[in-house]
Amino acid sequence: MEFAAHCPWLSDDGPDTDVVMSCRVRLARNLARFPFVGRADDAQRKELCNIARQVVLSGNLADGMIWVDLNHATARDRQLLVERHLISKNLAEADIPRAVAVSGDETLSVMVNEEDHLRMQLLAPGLRLVELVERINVVDDAIEAKVDYAFSPRWGYLTACPTNLGTGIRLSVMMHLPALKLTSEIDRVRRAAKDLHLAVRGYYGEGSESAGDFYQISNQVTLGSSEQDLLREFDQRVLPRIIEYEQHARRMLVDDNATLLDDRIHRALGTLRSARLLGAEEAMKLLSRLRLGVHLGRLPDLNITAINRLLLQVQPAHLQTYVAADLNSEQLREARATLMRQTLQ
Amino acid sequence: MNPLKCDYCDKPAVVHEVTVKNGQKNEVHLCEEHAQEAGVALPSHQPLNQLLTQFVISQTSKGKAMAKKPCPTCGMTYRRFRQTGNLGCPDCYQAFEEQLAPLIQRAQNGADHHRGKTPRRAGASDDRQLQIRQLVRELDEAVADEQYERAAQLRDRLRGLDPQSPGSKAVAEPDNEPHLSES
């Protein structure tokens, strides 16, 4: 499987990338006259894959679209796609006919036979949801020109689970909130998010733990408001407040607790430069501290893109691809530590 | 001990009422028949737990009957949906609409109607017809429920649809409005 040398979200080139690592918009769509994926049989699922393949590859949706038949992909390739946030863990691990189409620049992916027939998503670094919503709408129109979507006047776009009903849109951001974590304010964000009907999830979305102070925050309500209203609420009202809250906590750390802050940052760097065995979670936690340090100007010799790249490279499938070998968990820990020492000296 | 007899006949009394008024004790004993005649609530011969069991069963069997009726298109049952969280096919939304509506409202912060993008493709004209029919139905319901604000919103939405369409014409006609102004 070939990929571009970079993930779109590795870049530091976007608005508010100090706090918003990346943003994503996803649409859930189903084809009319087919059962939902969970109730379809394998023949129907295959047919859905075939239709999607034809529509997506002939639709001029993006440059260099590639089609990955996940039933023929190796476990490591599937895991690579998960680590790059191009498919969900569920889709990687499912045992049914399924596929994903990915654009050459890895910004667009269309999952086929996840919970819904089609799950199309766009990714970008920083906070650029307005642009992404516009673009996904174009992608959606291009697909809709060739298939009939399941739609009801009352309920909107019909989805397998009613929690995605209506617009089928999920706006999400991967936020880096280390200062709120350090100052134990993160629980207040969680509570506020709950009150605002937002979901706070871990690094790999649904069902995953937050690793390295990264939190995926997304809208939960998909029905009853237009896409633009949902976007406005999330992008202009909710997110700026969380961003400001994190930035404020960072300023407070610098002003009132600079020694503690520098201690945490340099201990992280020290560990990463010296460790001989490193777990993925520990590595992410330490890299998170470096990321904070770079953004606060405490580590002038490092840059964000390099740290973002390491955040990706410490993941198991990327690490094994990097060393070109299958590794057990102990070997992975060793390879991870070696990579860190080589990169951060 | 002999059971007490009814005050009006020889049948055994099943209702015993004892009242004390101004220090005077007054007892009334009635058989089933005379108690019924007197409009006194009857204690049942059945133990309470039996009664309750039957009550519970009759309730659940009613619930089961509702839940057991599968989606005519895909055969999915509501019960299965509650287990998996996923519906079987697009038509399930219609088949289980009654049960789903409150659940969707809870999950969607009270929303019970789509506002947003609609498919633009050819089939969309059929959708508009459906939409008009749906809106007309909802308008009727809103008026019946005296939700006039909602009714006005629905009417505005209907007017926003193609004026040539029968649904919106029908609502735009003043004849259809009197029950709105009657309030």
Coordinates of C-alpha atoms in Angstrom, one line a residue:
Chain A
M1 CA 0.0 0.0 0.0
E2 CA 1.4 3.3 -1.0
F3 CA 0.8 6.6 0.8
A4 CA 1.9 10.1 0.4
A5 CA 4.9 10.9 2.6
H6 CA 2.7 12.9 5.0
C7 CA -0.6 12.9 6.7
P8 CA -2.6 16.2 6.2
W9 CA -2.8 16.6 10.0
L10 CA 0.9 16.4 10.6
S11 CA 1.4 19.9 9.3
D12 CA 1.4 22.9 11.6
D13 CA -0.1 24.9 8.8
G14 CA -3.6 25.8 10.0
P15 CA -5.6 28.1 12.3
D16 CA -5.2 27.4 16.0
T17 CA -2.9 24.4 15.5
D18 CA -1.5 25.1 19.0
V19 CA -4.7 23.7 20.5
V20 CA -6.5 22.1 17.5
M21 CA -4.3 19.5 16.0
S22 CA -6.7 18.6 13.3
C23 CA -10.4 18.8 12.3
R24 CA -12.7 16.5 10.6
V25 CA -16.1 16.4 9.1
R26 CA -17.9 13.2 8.4
L27 CA -21.2 12.4 6.7
A28 CA -23.1 9.2 7.2
R29 CA -25.2 8.1 4.1
N30 CA -27.1 5.0 3.2
L31 CA -28.4 3.8 -0.2
A32 CA -32.1 3.5 -0.6
R33 CA -33.5 0.0 -1.2
F34 CA -30.7 -1.8 0.7
P35 CA -30.8 -3.0 4.2
F36 CA -28.4 -1.3 6.6
V37 CA -25.0 -2.9 6.8
G38 CA -25.7 -4.8 9.9
R39 CA -28.7 -6.5 8.4
A40 CA -27.5 -7.0 4.9
D41 CA -26.0 -10.3 3.8
D42 CA -22.6 -10.6 2.3
A43 CA -23.9 -10.6 -1.3
Q44 CA -25.6 -7.3 -0.6
R45 CA -22.5 -5.9 1.2
K46 CA -20.4 -6.9 -1.8
E47 CA -22.8 -5.2 -4.2
L48 CA -22.6 -2.1 -2.0
C49 CA -18.8 -2.2 -2.3
N50 CA -19.1 -2.5 -6.1
I51 CA -21.5 0.4 -6.4
A52 CA -19.4 2.5 -4.1
R53 CA -16.2 1.7 -6.0
Q54 CA -17.8 2.7 -9.3
V55 CA -19.3 5.9 -7.9
V56 CA -16.3 7.0 -5.9
L57 CA -13.6 6.2 -8.5
S58 CA -15.6 7.7 -11.4
G59 CA -16.9 10.7 -9.5
N60 CA -13.8 13.0 -9.7
L61 CA -14.1 13.4 -6.0
A62 CA -10.5 14.2 -5.5
D63 CA -7.1 13.6 -7.1
G64 CA -5.5 10.2 -7.0
M65 CA -8.3 8.3 -5.3
I66 CA -7.1 4.8 -4.4
W67 CA -9.4 2.0 -3.5
V68 CA -8.5 -0.4 -0.7
D69 CA -10.4 -3.7 -0.5
L70 CA -10.0 -4.2 3.2
N71 CA -10.7 -7.9 2.9
H72 CA -7.5 -8.3 1.0
A73 CA -5.5 -5.9 3.0
T74 CA -3.1 -7.2 5.7
A75 CA -3.8 -6.6 9.3
R76 CA -0.9 -4.2 9.4
D77 CA -2.1 -2.1 6.5
R78 CA -5.5 -1.9 8.1
Q79 CA -3.9 -0.8 11.3
L80 CA -1.9 1.8 9.4
L81 CA -5.1 3.3 8.0
V82 CA -6.5 3.4 11.6
E83 CA -3.4 5.2 12.8
R84 CA -3.7 7.7 10.1
H85 CA -7.4 8.3 11.0
L86 CA -8.6 7.2 7.6
I87 CA -10.7 4.3 8.8
S88 CA -12.3 3.4 12.1
K89 CA -11.1 0.6 14.4
N90 CA -14.5 -1.1 13.8
L91 CA -14.0 -1.1 10.0
A92 CA -10.5 -2.4 10.4
E93 CA -11.6 -5.3 12.6
A94 CA -14.9 -6.2 10.9
D95 CA -15.3 -9.5 9.2
I96 CA -17.5 -8.5 6.3
P97 CA -17.0 -7.2 2.7
R98 CA -15.8 -3.7 3.3
A99 CA -13.5 -1.1 1.7
V100 CA -12.2 2.4 1.8
A101 CA -11.4 5.0 -0.8
V102 CA -8.6 7.4 0.0
S103 CA -7.6 10.6 -1.9
G104 CA -3.9 11.0 -2.9
D105 CA -3.4 13.7 -0.3
E106 CA -5.2 11.6 2.4
T107 CA -7.6 14.4 3.2
L108 CA -10.7 12.5 1.9
S109 CA -11.7 9.0 2.8
V110 CA -14.9 7.2 2.1
M111 CA -15.5 4.1 4.2
V112 CA -17.8 1.5 2.8
N113 CA -19.9 -0.8 5.0
E114 CA -18.9 0.7 8.3
E115 CA -22.0 1.1 10.4
D116 CA -23.6 2.9 7.4
H117 CA -23.1 2.1 3.7
L118 CA -21.0 5.2 3.2
R119 CA -19.1 7.3 5.7
M120 CA -17.2 10.1 4.0
Q121 CA -14.8 12.3 5.8
L122 CA -12.4 15.1 5.2
L123 CA -9.4 15.9 7.4
A124 CA -7.4 19.0 7.7
P125 CA -4.8 20.4 10.1
G126 CA -6.0 23.1 12.5
L127 CA -9.4 24.5 12.7
R128 CA -10.9 24.7 9.2
L129 CA -14.3 23.2 9.6
V130 CA -16.0 25.9 7.5
E131 CA -13.9 24.9 4.5
L132 CA -14.3 21.2 5.2
V133 CA -18.1 21.4 5.4
E134 CA -18.2 23.2 2.1
R135 CA -15.9 20.6 0.5
I136 CA -17.7 17.5 1.9
N137 CA -21.0 19.0 0.6
V138 CA -19.5 18.9 -2.9
V139 CA -18.3 15.3 -2.4
D140 CA -21.8 14.4 -1.2
D141 CA -23.5 16.0 -4.2
A142 CA -21.2 14.2 -6.6
I143 CA -22.0 10.8 -5.0
E144 CA -25.7 11.7 -4.8
A145 CA -25.8 12.4 -8.5
K146 CA -25.2 8.7 -9.0
V147 CA -27.1 6.9 -6.2
D148 CA -30.4 7.3 -4.4
Y149 CA -29.8 8.0 -0.7
A150 CA -32.2 6.7 1.9
F151 CA -34.0 9.9 3.0
S152 CA -37.2 10.7 4.8
P153 CA -38.8 14.1 4.9
R154 CA -39.3 13.9 8.6
W155 CA -36.0 12.2 9.7
G156 CA -33.7 13.4 7.0
Y157 CA -30.8 11.1 5.9
L158 CA -31.6 7.7 7.4
T159 CA -28.8 6.1 9.3
A160 CA -28.5 2.7 10.9
C161 CA -28.3 4.2 14.3
P162 CA -30.7 7.1 15.2
T163 CA -27.9 9.0 16.8
N164 CA -26.6 10.0 13.3
L165 CA -30.0 10.7 11.9
G166 CA -31.0 13.9 10.0
T167 CA -27.9 15.6 8.7
G168 CA -25.7 12.6 9.3
I169 CA -23.0 15.1 10.0
R170 CA -20.3 14.8 12.6
L171 CA -18.0 17.7 13.1
S172 CA -15.0 16.9 15.2
V173 CA -11.7 18.3 16.3
M174 CA -8.6 16.6 17.8
M175 CA -7.7 19.0 20.6
H176 CA -4.4 19.0 22.5
L177 CA -5.3 20.2 26.0
P178 CA -2.1 19.6 28.1
A179 CA -2.4 22.7 30.2
L180 CA -6.0 22.0 31.2
K181 CA -4.9 18.5 32.1
L182 CA -1.9 19.7 34.1
T183 CA -4.1 22.2 36.0
S184 CA -6.8 19.5 36.5
E185 CA -9.3 21.7 34.7
I186 CA -10.0 19.1 32.1
D187 CA -13.0 17.6 34.0
R188 CA -14.7 21.0 33.8
V189 CA -14.3 20.9 30.1
R190 CA -15.8 17.4 30.0
R191 CA -18.8 18.5 32.1
A192 CA -19.3 21.6 30.0
A193 CA -19.1 19.5 26.8
K194 CA -21.7 17.2 28.2
D195 CA -24.0 20.1 28.9
L196 CA -23.5 21.3 25.3
H197 CA -24.3 17.9 23.9
L198 CA -20.8 17.3 22.7
A199 CA -19.0 14.0 22.8
V200 CA -15.5 13.9 24.3
R201 CA -13.5 10.8 23.1
G202 CA -10.0 9.5 22.9
Y203 CA -7.4 9.6 20.3
Y204 CA -9.0 7.0 18.1
G205 CA -12.6 8.2 18.5
E206 CA -15.4 6.1 19.8
G207 CA -14.4 3.8 22.7
S208 CA -10.8 4.9 22.8
E209 CA -9.0 6.4 25.8
S210 CA -7.5 9.8 25.7
A211 CA -3.8 9.4 25.1
G212 CA -1.2 12.2 25.5
D213 CA -3.8 14.8 26.4
F214 CA -5.4 14.5 23.0
Y215 CA -9.2 14.7 23.0
Q216 CA -11.6 14.3 20.1
I217 CA -14.6 16.6 20.6
S218 CA -17.6 16.3 18.4
N219 CA -21.3 17.3 18.1
Q220 CA -23.7 14.6 19.2
V221 CA -26.9 16.2 17.9
T222 CA -27.4 15.6 14.2
L223 CA -31.2 16.2 13.8
G224 CA -33.3 19.4 14.0
S225 CA -30.6 21.9 13.0
S226 CA -29.2 22.5 9.5
E227 CA -25.6 21.7 8.8
Q228 CA -24.8 25.4 8.8
D229 CA -26.4 26.0 12.2
L230 CA -24.6 23.0 13.7
L231 CA -21.3 24.3 12.2
R232 CA -21.9 27.8 13.5
E233 CA -22.6 26.6 17.0
F234 CA -19.6 24.3 17.1
D235 CA -17.1 26.4 15.2
Q236 CA -17.9 29.8 16.4
R237 CA -19.4 29.4 19.8
V238 CA -18.2 26.2 21.4
L239 CA -14.6 25.7 20.1
P240 CA -13.3 29.2 20.6
R241 CA -14.2 29.0 24.3
I242 CA -12.3 25.7 24.8
I243 CA -9.4 27.0 22.8
E244 CA -9.3 30.2 24.9
Y245 CA -9.6 28.1 28.0
E246 CA -6.6 26.0 27.1
Q247 CA -4.6 29.1 26.0
H248 CA -5.4 30.8 29.3
A249 CA -4.3 27.8 31.3
R250 CA -1.0 27.8 29.3
R251 CA -0.5 31.5 30.0
M252 CA -1.1 30.9 33.7
L253 CA 1.4 28.0 33.7
V254 CA 4.0 30.3 32.1
D255 CA 3.3 33.2 34.4
D256 CA 2.8 31.4 37.7
N257 CA 4.5 28.1 37.4
A258 CA 7.2 28.4 34.8
T259 CA 9.6 26.2 36.8
L260 CA 7.1 23.4 37.1
L261 CA 6.2 23.7 33.5
D262 CA 9.9 23.6 32.4
D263 CA 10.5 20.7 34.7
R264 CA 7.7 18.7 33.1
I265 CA 8.8 19.5 29.6
H266 CA 12.5 18.8 30.1
R267 CA 11.8 15.6 32.0
A268 CA 9.8 14.5 29.1
L269 CA 12.6 15.3 26.7
G270 CA 15.1 13.6 29.0
T271 CA 13.1 10.4 29.1
L272 CA 12.5 10.3 25.4
R273 CA 16.2 10.9 24.8
S274 CA 17.3 8.2 27.2
A275 CA 14.7 5.5 27.5
R276 CA 15.5 2.0 26.2
L277 CA 11.9 0.7 26.3
L278 CA 8.8 2.9 25.6
G279 CA 5.1 2.0 25.5
A280 CA 2.9 3.8 23.0
E281 CA 0.9 5.5 25.6
E282 CA 3.9 6.7 27.6
A283 CA 5.5 8.0 24.4
M284 CA 2.4 9.9 23.5
K285 CA 2.2 11.4 26.9
L286 CA 5.8 12.6 26.7
L287 CA 5.4 13.8 23.2
S288 CA 2.4 15.8 24.3
R289 CA 4.6 17.6 26.8
L290 CA 7.1 18.4 24.1
R291 CA 4.3 19.7 21.9
L292 CA 3.3 22.0 24.7
G293 CA 6.9 23.1 25.2
V294 CA 7.4 24.0 21.5
H295 CA 4.2 26.0 21.4
L296 CA 5.2 27.9 24.4
G297 CA 8.6 28.6 23.0
R298 CA 10.4 26.5 25.7
L299 CA 12.0 24.1 23.2
P300 CA 13.4 26.3 20.4
D301 CA 15.3 23.5 18.7
L302 CA 12.2 21.4 18.0
N303 CA 9.3 21.9 15.7
I304 CA 5.7 20.9 15.7
T305 CA 5.7 18.9 12.5
A306 CA 8.6 16.7 13.8
I307 CA 6.6 16.0 17.0
N308 CA 3.4 15.4 15.1
R309 CA 5.3 13.0 12.9
L310 CA 6.6 11.1 15.9
L311 CA 3.1 10.9 17.4
L312 CA 2.2 9.0 14.3
Q313 CA 5.4 6.9 14.1
V314 CA 5.2 5.6 17.6
Q315 CA 2.0 3.8 16.7
P316 CA 2.5 0.0 16.3
A317 CA 1.8 -0.4 12.5
H318 CA 3.8 2.7 11.6
L319 CA 6.7 1.5 13.8
Q320 CA 6.7 -1.9 12.2
T321 CA 6.5 -0.4 8.7
Y322 CA 9.4 2.0 9.6
V323 CA 11.7 -0.9 10.8
A324 CA 10.3 -3.2 8.1
A325 CA 9.6 -6.1 10.4
D326 CA 6.9 -7.7 12.4
L327 CA 7.5 -7.0 16.1
N328 CA 6.1 -8.4 19.3
S329 CA 5.1 -5.9 22.0
E330 CA 8.5 -6.1 23.8
Q331 CA 10.3 -5.5 20.5
L332 CA 7.9 -2.6 19.7
R333 CA 8.8 -0.9 23.0
E334 CA 12.5 -1.2 22.2
A335 CA 12.0 0.0 18.6
R336 CA 10.0 2.9 19.8
A337 CA 12.7 4.0 22.3
T338 CA 15.4 3.7 19.6
L339 CA 13.4 5.8 17.2
M340 CA 13.0 8.5 19.9
R341 CA 16.7 8.5 20.8
Q342 CA 17.7 8.8 17.1
T343 CA 15.2 11.5 16.3
L344 CA 15.6 13.7 19.4
Q345 CA 19.3 13.7 19.9
Chain B
M1 CA -65.7 -19.4 63.4
N2 CA -68.7 -18.8 61.2
P3 CA -68.1 -16.3 58.5
L4 CA -70.2 -13.2 58.9
K5 CA -73.3 -13.1 56.7
C6 CA -74.4 -10.3 54.5
D7 CA -76.7 -7.8 56.1
Y8 CA -79.2 -8.2 53.3
C9 CA -79.0 -11.9 52.6
D10 CA -77.6 -15.2 53.8
K11 CA -74.6 -15.2 51.6
P12 CA -71.2 -14.8 53.3
A13 CA -70.1 -11.2 53.6
V14 CA -67.0 -10.2 51.7
V15 CA -66.9 -6.5 52.5
H16 CA -66.7 -5.4 56.1
E17 CA -66.9 -1.7 56.8
V18 CA -66.6 -0.4 60.3
T19 CA -67.1 3.2 61.0
V20 CA -67.0 5.0 64.4
K21 CA -69.0 8.2 64.6
N22 CA -69.6 10.1 67.8
G23 CA -68.5 7.1 69.8
Q24 CA -71.0 5.0 68.0
K25 CA -69.6 2.0 66.2
N26 CA -71.4 1.1 63.0
E27 CA -70.7 -2.2 61.1
V28 CA -71.7 -3.0 57.6
H29 CA -71.2 -6.5 56.1
L30 CA -72.0 -7.2 52.5
C31 CA -71.9 -10.1 50.1
E32 CA -70.3 -9.7 46.7
E33 CA -73.6 -9.0 45.0
H34 CA -74.8 -6.4 47.5
A35 CA -71.5 -4.8 47.7
Q36 CA -71.4 -4.3 44.0
E37 CA -74.9 -2.9 44.2
A38 CA -73.8 -0.5 46.9
G39 CA -70.9 0.6 44.7
V40 CA -68.3 -0.6 47.1
A41 CA -64.9 -1.6 45.6
L42 CA -64.6 -5.4 45.7
P43 CA -61.7 -7.2 47.2
S44 CA -60.8 -9.8 44.7
H45 CA -60.7 -13.5 45.6
Q46 CA -57.3 -13.6 43.9
P47 CA -54.2 -12.8 45.9
L48 CA -52.6 -9.5 45.1
N49 CA -49.4 -11.1 43.6
Q50 CA -51.5 -13.0 41.2
L51 CA -53.4 -9.9 40.2
L52 CA -50.1 -8.1 39.7
T53 CA -48.6 -10.8 37.7
Q54 CA -51.5 -10.8 35.4
F55 CA -51.3 -7.1 35.2
V56 CA -47.6 -7.1 34.4
I57 CA -48.1 -9.9 31.9
S58 CA -51.0 -8.2 30.2
Q59 CA -48.9 -5.0 30.0
T60 CA -45.8 -6.7 28.6
S61 CA -47.8 -8.9 26.2
K62 CA -49.2 -5.7 24.9
G63 CA -45.7 -4.3 24.7
K64 CA -44.5 -7.5 23.1
A65 CA -47.2 -7.4 20.5
M66 CA -46.0 -4.0 19.5
A67 CA -42.4 -4.9 19.6
K68 CA -42.9 -8.2 17.9
K69 CA -44.4 -6.8 14.8
P70 CA -41.4 -6.8 12.5
C71 CA -40.5 -4.3 9.8
P72 CA -42.3 -5.5 6.7
T73 CA -39.3 -4.8 4.5
C74 CA -36.4 -6.4 6.4
G75 CA -38.0 -8.4 9.2
M76 CA -36.2 -6.5 11.9
T77 CA -38.0 -6.3 15.3
Y78 CA -38.0 -3.4 17.7
R79 CA -36.7 -5.6 20.4
R80 CA -33.7 -6.6 18.3
F81 CA -33.1 -2.9 17.6
R82 CA -33.0 -2.2 21.4
Q83 CA -30.4 -4.9 21.7
T84 CA -28.1 -3.8 18.9
G85 CA -28.8 0.0 18.7
N86 CA -29.0 -0.3 14.9
L87 CA -32.1 -0.5 12.7
G88 CA -32.4 -3.0 9.9
C89 CA -33.2 -0.9 6.9
P90 CA -34.5 2.6 6.0
D91 CA -38.1 1.4 6.2
C92 CA -37.6 0.5 9.9
Y93 CA -38.0 4.2 10.7
Q94 CA -41.6 4.1 9.4
A95 CA -42.3 0.6 10.8
F96 CA -41.3 1.6 14.4
E97 CA -42.0 5.3 14.1
E98 CA -44.2 5.4 17.2
Q99 CA -41.7 3.7 19.4
L100 CA -38.7 5.5 17.9
A101 CA -39.9 9.0 18.0
P102 CA -39.6 9.6 21.8
L103 CA -36.2 7.8 21.8
I104 CA -34.9 9.9 18.9
Q105 CA -36.1 13.0 20.7
R106 CA -34.1 12.0 23.8
A107 CA -31.0 11.2 21.8
Q108 CA -31.3 14.4 19.7
N109 CA -31.9 17.0 22.3
G110 CA -35.6 17.2 21.7
A111 CA -35.4 17.5 17.9
D112 CA -38.1 15.5 16.0
H113 CA -37.7 16.9 12.5
H114 CA -34.9 17.2 10.0
R115 CA -33.9 20.7 9.0
G116 CA -31.0 20.7 6.6
K117 CA -29.8 19.4 3.4
T118 CA -32.2 17.3 1.2
P119 CA -31.2 15.2 -1.8
R120 CA -31.3 17.2 -5.0
R121 CA -31.5 14.2 -7.3
A122 CA -34.4 13.1 -9.5
G123 CA -36.1 11.2 -6.8
A124 CA -36.2 14.4 -4.8
S125 CA -39.5 15.4 -6.4
D126 CA -41.1 12.3 -4.9
D127 CA -39.5 13.3 -1.7
R128 CA -41.1 16.7 -1.9
Q129 CA -44.5 15.1 -2.4
L130 CA -43.8 13.0 0.6
Q131 CA -42.6 16.0 2.5
I132 CA -45.8 17.9 1.7
R133 CA -47.9 15.0 2.8
Q134 CA -46.0 14.7 6.0
L135 CA -46.2 18.4 6.7
V136 CA -49.9 18.4 6.1
R137 CA -50.3 15.6 8.5
E138 CA -48.2 17.3 11.1
L139 CA -50.1 20.5 10.6
D140 CA -53.3 18.7 11.3
E141 CA -51.8 17.1 14.4
A142 CA -50.4 20.4 15.6
V143 CA -53.8 22.1 15.2
A144 CA -55.5 19.2 17.0
D145 CA -53.1 19.5 19.8
E146 CA -53.6 23.3 19.9
Q147 CA -49.9 23.9 19.2
Y148 CA -50.5 27.0 17.2
E149 CA -47.0 28.3 17.1
R150 CA -45.8 25.0 15.6
A151 CA -48.8 25.0 13.2
A152 CA -47.8 28.4 11.9
Q153 CA -44.3 27.3 11.4
L154 CA -45.4 24.2 9.5
R155 CA -47.7 26.3 7.4
D156 CA -44.8 28.6 6.5
R157 CA -42.7 25.6 5.6
L158 CA -45.5 24.3 3.4
R159 CA -45.8 27.7 1.7
G160 CA -42.1 27.6 1.1
L161 CA -42.5 24.5 -1.1
D162 CA -43.6 24.5 -4.7
P163 CA -46.8 26.6 -4.9
Q164 CA -48.0 24.3 -7.7
S165 CA -47.9 21.3 -5.5
P166 CA -51.3 20.1 -4.3
G167 CA -50.3 19.9 -0.7
S168 CA -49.2 23.5 -0.3
K169 CA -52.1 24.8 -2.4
A170 CA -54.5 23.0 -0.1
V171 CA -53.1 24.5 3.0
A172 CA -52.8 27.9 1.4
E173 CA -56.5 28.0 0.7
P174 CA -58.3 29.9 3.4
D175 CA -60.9 27.1 3.7
N176 CA -58.4 25.0 5.4
E177 CA -57.6 27.6 8.0
P178 CA -60.8 28.3 10.1
H179 CA -59.8 25.9 12.8
L180 CA -56.7 27.9 13.3
S181 CA -58.5 31.2 13.7
E182 CA -61.3 29.7 15.8
S183 CA -59.1 29.5 18.8

